[in-house]
Structures are given as C-alpha cells and as structure tokens.
Amino acid sequence: MSTTTTSATGQKTWLVALLLCFFLGMLGAHRFYVGKVGTAILQIVTFGGLGIWVLIDLIMIIVGKFTDKQGQALAR
C-alpha cells in the first residue's frame, strides 16, 4: 500500500504573483495578492526590507516555494 502526498494548490496564480513582486514588490503588492496583509504592510513600511525581502520573495516565487495565506502553493 503506497501513500502519496499532494500539496494543495490555491486560487492565486504564480505568474500574477511574480509580476506583482517584480514591478511592485517594494509596496508588498504580491503579499496583498496572496492574502498576507500584515507582512505586506511591513514591506511598505520598510520599502521591501530595503530590497532584500523583495529579492528573497522573488526567488521563492520563481522556485515555487511561495505560498498564500492558507499555506497553499500558487497555481501554475
């Protein structure tokens, strides 16, 4: 008997999150999009962690490790 584990995929799309992060990352637009409002506001206040936080989020979105508020993977 084998068990397979599948990760749930949310309603938010990978491409939209990627574009929002690339163009409006300093404003936390990609985090607002996926429902992470608290950290999105922190990104606005810190200008995206002076760019470092945005760069990390961009890399996470590209490799598929960025999730929405419920922890679900972004739909490709």
mmCIF file with all atom_site columns, C-alpha atoms in Angstrom:
data_model
loop_
_atom_site.group_PDB
_atom_site.id
_atom_site.type_symbol
_atom_site.label_atom_id
_atom_site.label_alt_id
_atom_site.label_comp_id
_atom_site.label_asym_id
_atom_site.label_entity_id
_atom_site.label_seq_id
_atom_site.pdbx_PDB_ins_code
_atom_site.Cartn_x
_atom_site.Cartn_y
_atom_site.Cartn_z
_atom_site.occupancy
_atom_site.B_iso_or_equiv
_atom_site.pdbx_formal_charge
_atom_site.auth_seq_id
_atom_site.auth_comp_id
_atom_site.auth_asym_id
_atom_site.auth_atom_id
_atom_site.pdbx_PDB_model_num
ATOM 1  C CA . MET A 1 1  ? 0.000  0.000  0.000   1.00 0.00 ? 1  MET A CA 1
ATOM 2  C CA . SER A 1 2  ? 1.508  3.308  -1.011  1.00 0.00 ? 2  SER A CA 1
ATOM 3  C CA . THR A 1 3  ? 0.541  6.740  0.132   1.00 0.00 ? 3  THR A CA 1
ATOM 4  C CA . THR A 1 4  ? 1.026  9.818  -1.936  1.00 0.00 ? 4  THR A CA 1
ATOM 5  C CA . THR A 1 5  ? 1.083  13.280 -0.551  1.00 0.00 ? 5  THR A CA 1
ATOM 6  C CA . THR A 1 6  ? -0.094 16.101 -2.718  1.00 0.00 ? 6  THR A CA 1
ATOM 7  C CA . SER A 1 7  ? 0.151  19.703 -1.732  1.00 0.00 ? 7  SER A CA 1
ATOM 8  C CA . ALA A 1 8  ? -2.986 21.744 -2.096  1.00 0.00 ? 8  ALA A CA 1
ATOM 9  C CA . THR A 1 9  ? -2.923 24.413 -4.765  1.00 0.00 ? 9  THR A CA 1
ATOM 10 C CA . GLY A 1 10 ? -4.637 27.686 -4.032  1.00 0.00 ? 10 GLY A CA 1
ATOM 11 C CA . GLN A 1 11 ? -6.626 30.030 -6.235  1.00 0.00 ? 11 GLN A CA 1
ATOM 12 C CA . LYS A 1 12 ? -3.818 32.567 -6.658  1.00 0.00 ? 12 LYS A CA 1
ATOM 13 C CA . THR A 1 13 ? -1.634 32.207 -9.742  1.00 0.00 ? 13 THR A CA 1
ATOM 14 C CA . TRP A 1 14 ? 2.135  32.041 -9.870  1.00 0.00 ? 14 TRP A CA 1
ATOM 15 C CA . LEU A 1 15 ? 2.517  34.423 -12.812 1.00 0.00 ? 15 LEU A CA 1
ATOM 16 C CA . VAL A 1 16 ? 0.462  37.235 -11.263 1.00 0.00 ? 16 VAL A CA 1
ATOM 17 C CA . ALA A 1 17 ? 2.410  36.970 -8.002  1.00 0.00 ? 17 ALA A CA 1
ATOM 18 C CA . LEU A 1 18 ? 5.696  37.009 -9.929  1.00 0.00 ? 18 LEU A CA 1
ATOM 19 C CA . LEU A 1 19 ? 4.771  40.111 -11.929 1.00 0.00 ? 19 LEU A CA 1
ATOM 20 C CA . LEU A 1 20 ? 3.455  41.948 -8.867  1.00 0.00 ? 20 LEU A CA 1
ATOM 21 C CA . CYS A 1 21 ? 6.627  41.130 -6.950  1.00 0.00 ? 21 CYS A CA 1
ATOM 22 C CA . PHE A 1 22 ? 8.864  42.240 -9.816  1.00 0.00 ? 22 PHE A CA 1
ATOM 23 C CA . PHE A 1 23 ? 7.109  45.536 -10.533 1.00 0.00 ? 23 PHE A CA 1
ATOM 24 C CA . LEU A 1 24 ? 5.509  46.468 -7.186  1.00 0.00 ? 24 LEU A CA 1
ATOM 25 C CA . GLY A 1 25 ? 7.480  44.378 -4.712  1.00 0.00 ? 25 GLY A CA 1
ATOM 26 C CA . MET A 1 26 ? 8.590  47.355 -2.621  1.00 0.00 ? 26 MET A CA 1
ATOM 27 C CA . LEU A 1 27 ? 4.903  48.053 -1.946  1.00 0.00 ? 27 LEU A CA 1
ATOM 28 C CA . GLY A 1 28 ? 4.179  44.444 -0.976  1.00 0.00 ? 28 GLY A CA 1
ATOM 29 C CA . ALA A 1 29 ? 1.622  44.053 -3.779  1.00 0.00 ? 29 ALA A CA 1
ATOM 30 C CA . HIS A 1 30 ? 2.349  40.338 -4.214  1.00 0.00 ? 30 HIS A CA 1
ATOM 31 C CA . ARG A 1 31 ? 1.760  39.747 -0.490  1.00 0.00 ? 31 ARG A CA 1
ATOM 32 C CA . PHE A 1 32 ? -1.551 41.649 -0.596  1.00 0.00 ? 32 PHE A CA 1
ATOM 33 C CA . TYR A 1 33 ? -2.477 39.477 -3.602  1.00 0.00 ? 33 TYR A CA 1
ATOM 34 C CA . VAL A 1 34 ? -1.941 36.201 -1.719  1.00 0.00 ? 34 VAL A CA 1
ATOM 35 C CA . GLY A 1 35 ? -3.668 37.481 1.429   1.00 0.00 ? 35 GLY A CA 1
ATOM 36 C CA . LYS A 1 36 ? -0.642 38.155 3.639   1.00 0.00 ? 36 LYS A CA 1
ATOM 37 C CA . VAL A 1 37 ? -1.785 41.649 4.617   1.00 0.00 ? 37 VAL A CA 1
ATOM 38 C CA . GLY A 1 38 ? 0.289  42.019 7.790   1.00 0.00 ? 38 GLY A CA 1
ATOM 39 C CA . THR A 1 39 ? 3.608  41.338 6.102   1.00 0.00 ? 39 THR A CA 1
ATOM 40 C CA . ALA A 1 40 ? 2.543  43.384 3.089   1.00 0.00 ? 40 ALA A CA 1
ATOM 41 C CA . ILE A 1 41 ? 2.131  46.424 5.329   1.00 0.00 ? 41 ILE A CA 1
ATOM 42 C CA . LEU A 1 42 ? 5.563  45.708 6.834   1.00 0.00 ? 42 LEU A CA 1
ATOM 43 C CA . GLN A 1 43 ? 7.021  45.646 3.343   1.00 0.00 ? 43 GLN A CA 1
ATOM 44 C CA . ILE A 1 44 ? 5.541  49.073 2.642   1.00 0.00 ? 44 ILE A CA 1
ATOM 45 C CA . VAL A 1 45 ? 6.976  50.496 5.869   1.00 0.00 ? 45 VAL A CA 1
ATOM 46 C CA . THR A 1 46 ? 10.447 49.017 5.272   1.00 0.00 ? 46 THR A CA 1
ATOM 47 C CA . PHE A 1 47 ? 10.465 49.569 1.490   1.00 0.00 ? 47 PHE A CA 1
ATOM 48 C CA . GLY A 1 48 ? 10.571 45.840 0.927   1.00 0.00 ? 48 GLY A CA 1
ATOM 49 C CA . GLY A 1 49 ? 13.223 45.309 3.563   1.00 0.00 ? 49 GLY A CA 1
ATOM 50 C CA . LEU A 1 50 ? 15.377 47.746 1.587   1.00 0.00 ? 50 LEU A CA 1
ATOM 51 C CA . GLY A 1 51 ? 15.008 45.426 -1.400  1.00 0.00 ? 51 GLY A CA 1
ATOM 52 C CA . ILE A 1 52 ? 16.379 42.316 0.282   1.00 0.00 ? 52 ILE A CA 1
ATOM 53 C CA . TRP A 1 53 ? 12.974 40.996 1.349   1.00 0.00 ? 53 TRP A CA 1
ATOM 54 C CA . VAL A 1 54 ? 11.601 41.564 -2.154  1.00 0.00 ? 54 VAL A CA 1
ATOM 55 C CA . LEU A 1 55 ? 14.546 39.716 -3.702  1.00 0.00 ? 55 LEU A CA 1
ATOM 56 C CA . ILE A 1 56 ? 14.004 36.748 -1.382  1.00 0.00 ? 56 ILE A CA 1
ATOM 57 C CA . ASP A 1 57 ? 10.266 36.693 -2.194  1.00 0.00 ? 57 ASP A CA 1
ATOM 58 C CA . LEU A 1 58 ? 11.030 36.903 -5.919  1.00 0.00 ? 58 LEU A CA 1
ATOM 59 C CA . ILE A 1 59 ? 13.361 33.906 -5.704  1.00 0.00 ? 59 ILE A CA 1
ATOM 60 C CA . MET A 1 60 ? 10.810 31.964 -3.625  1.00 0.00 ? 60 MET A CA 1
ATOM 61 C CA . ILE A 1 61 ? 8.080  32.653 -6.197  1.00 0.00 ? 61 ILE A CA 1
ATOM 62 C CA . ILE A 1 62 ? 10.338 31.571 -9.078  1.00 0.00 ? 62 ILE A CA 1
ATOM 63 C CA . VAL A 1 63 ? 11.285 28.260 -7.433  1.00 0.00 ? 63 VAL A CA 1
ATOM 64 C CA . GLY A 1 64 ? 7.691  27.604 -6.333  1.00 0.00 ? 64 GLY A CA 1
ATOM 65 C CA . LYS A 1 65 ? 8.116  27.842 -2.561  1.00 0.00 ? 65 LYS A CA 1
ATOM 66 C CA . PHE A 1 66 ? 5.948  30.956 -2.030  1.00 0.00 ? 66 PHE A CA 1
ATOM 67 C CA . THR A 1 67 ? 2.516  30.176 -0.582  1.00 0.00 ? 67 THR A CA 1
ATOM 68 C CA . ASP A 1 68 ? -0.738 32.010 0.005   1.00 0.00 ? 68 ASP A CA 1
ATOM 69 C CA . LYS A 1 69 ? -2.192 32.882 3.413   1.00 0.00 ? 69 LYS A CA 1
ATOM 70 C CA . GLN A 1 70 ? -3.530 29.346 3.936   1.00 0.00 ? 70 GLN A CA 1
ATOM 71 C CA . GLY A 1 71 ? -0.138 27.816 3.104   1.00 0.00 ? 71 GLY A CA 1
ATOM 72 C CA . GLN A 1 72 ? -1.263 26.531 -0.284  1.00 0.00 ? 72 GLN A CA 1
ATOM 73 C CA . ALA A 1 73 ? 1.075  26.594 -3.268  1.00 0.00 ? 73 ALA A CA 1
ATOM 74 C CA . LEU A 1 74 ? 0.421  29.097 -6.036  1.00 0.00 ? 74 LEU A CA 1
ATOM 75 C CA . ALA A 1 75 ? -1.271 27.661 -9.142  1.00 0.00 ? 75 ALA A CA 1
ATOM 76 C CA . ARG A 1 76 ? 0.887  27.380 -12.235 1.00 0.00 ? 76 ARG A CA 1
#
